[in-house]
């Protein structure tokens, strides 16, 4: 190792045993970091599981509502153009697109067919 001090240079040699100690200290630090990372990944995985369960609940509710809605649509005349316009008007701001949500319009088309 070389240390600059003003105009002079001081050279010192690190003893081999000190280098080995530093190496093992670094290995211990890396090991600790890997264990922390493992713990963080477990926590993230648990959070993902919770969100997946919540999404599954939402999907189940949507499927049930769609089943009911399809039965209602069979008995009631639906103005498809008015429904499309409603989707467009109510999604134009959130999508930033003049035509509104393309996905919502596709779902509407699927429900009406």
Coordinates of C-alpha atoms in Angstrom, one line a residue:
X1 CA 0.0 0.0 0.0
X2 CA 1.3 3.5 -0.8
X3 CA 0.3 6.6 1.1
X4 CA 0.9 10.1 -0.3
X5 CA 1.9 12.6 2.3
X6 CA 2.8 16.1 1.0
X7 CA 5.8 15.7 -1.3
X8 CA 7.0 12.5 0.2
X9 CA 5.7 9.0 -0.3
X10 CA 5.4 6.6 2.6
X11 CA 5.3 2.9 1.7
X12 CA 4.1 0.3 4.1
X13 CA 3.6 -3.4 3.6
X14 CA 0.6 -5.2 5.0
X15 CA 1.6 -8.4 6.7
X16 CA 0.3 -11.5 5.0
X17 CA -1.7 -12.5 8.1
X18 CA -3.4 -9.0 8.1
X19 CA -4.4 -9.6 4.4
X20 CA -5.9 -12.9 5.3
X21 CA -7.8 -11.3 8.2
X22 CA -9.1 -8.6 5.9
X23 CA -10.1 -11.2 3.3
X24 CA -12.1 -13.2 5.9
X25 CA -13.7 -10.0 7.2
X26 CA -14.9 -9.2 3.7
X27 CA -16.2 -12.8 3.3
X28 CA -18.1 -12.4 6.6
X29 CA -19.5 -9.1 5.4
X30 CA -20.6 -10.7 2.1
X31 CA -22.1 -13.6 4.0
X32 CA -24.1 -11.2 6.2
X33 CA -25.3 -9.3 3.2
X34 CA -26.4 -12.5 1.5
X35 CA -28.3 -13.5 4.6
X36 CA -30.0 -10.1 4.7
X37 CA -30.8 -10.4 1.0
X38 CA -32.3 -13.9 1.6
X39 CA -34.5 -12.5 4.4
X40 CA -35.6 -9.5 2.3
X41 CA -36.5 -11.9 -0.6
X42 CA -38.5 -14.0 1.8
X43 CA -40.4 -11.0 2.9
X44 CA -41.0 -9.9 -0.7
X45 CA -42.2 -13.4 -1.5
X46 CA -44.7 -13.3 1.4
X47 CA -46.0 -9.9 0.2
X48 CA -46.4 -11.3 -3.3
X49 CA -48.4 -14.2 -1.9
X50 CA -50.7 -11.8 -0.1
X51 CA -51.2 -9.7 -3.2
X52 CA -51.8 -12.8 -5.3
X53 CA -54.5 -13.9 -2.9
X54 CA -56.1 -10.5 -3.1
X55 CA -56.1 -10.5 -6.9
X56 CA -57.6 -14.0 -6.8
X57 CA -60.4 -12.7 -4.6
X58 CA -61.0 -9.8 -7.0
X59 CA -61.1 -12.1 -9.9
X60 CA -63.6 -14.4 -8.2
X61 CA -65.9 -11.4 -7.5
X62 CA -65.6 -10.2 -11.1
X63 CA -66.5 -13.6 -12.5
X64 CA -69.5 -13.8 -10.2
X65 CA -70.7 -10.3 -11.2
X66 CA -70.2 -11.2 -14.9
X67 CA -72.3 -14.3 -14.5
X68 CA -75.1 -12.2 -12.9
X69 CA -74.8 -9.5 -15.5
X70 CA -75.0 -12.0 -18.4
X71 CA -78.3 -13.2 -17.0
X72 CA -79.6 -9.7 -16.8
X73 CA -78.4 -8.9 -20.3
X74 CA -80.5 -11.8 -21.6
X75 CA -83.7 -10.3 -20.2
X76 CA -83.1 -6.5 -20.7
X77 CA -82.4 -4.7 -24.0
X78 CA -79.0 -2.9 -23.8
X79 CA -78.1 0.1 -25.9
X80 CA -74.7 -1.0 -27.0
X81 CA -73.7 2.4 -28.4
X82 CA -74.7 4.2 -25.2
X83 CA -72.7 1.7 -23.2
X84 CA -69.6 2.2 -25.5
X85 CA -70.0 6.0 -25.1
X86 CA -70.2 5.6 -21.3
X87 CA -67.0 3.6 -21.2
X88 CA -65.3 6.1 -23.5
X89 CA -66.4 9.1 -21.4
X90 CA -65.5 7.5 -18.1
X91 CA -62.1 6.3 -19.1
X92 CA -60.7 9.0 -21.4
X93 CA -59.1 10.9 -18.5
X94 CA -57.5 7.9 -16.8
X95 CA -56.1 6.6 -20.0
X96 CA -55.2 9.9 -21.7
X97 CA -56.6 8.5 -24.9
X98 CA -59.4 10.1 -26.8
X99 CA -61.1 6.7 -27.4
X100 CA -60.8 5.7 -23.7
X101 CA -59.9 2.3 -22.4
X102 CA -59.5 -0.2 -25.2
X103 CA -59.6 -3.1 -22.7
X104 CA -62.9 -1.9 -21.2
X105 CA -64.4 -1.6 -24.7
X106 CA -63.2 -5.1 -25.5
X107 CA -64.8 -6.5 -22.3
X108 CA -68.0 -4.6 -23.1
X109 CA -68.1 -6.0 -26.6
X110 CA -67.5 -9.5 -25.3
X111 CA -70.3 -9.2 -22.7
X112 CA -72.8 -7.9 -25.3
X113 CA -72.1 -10.7 -27.8

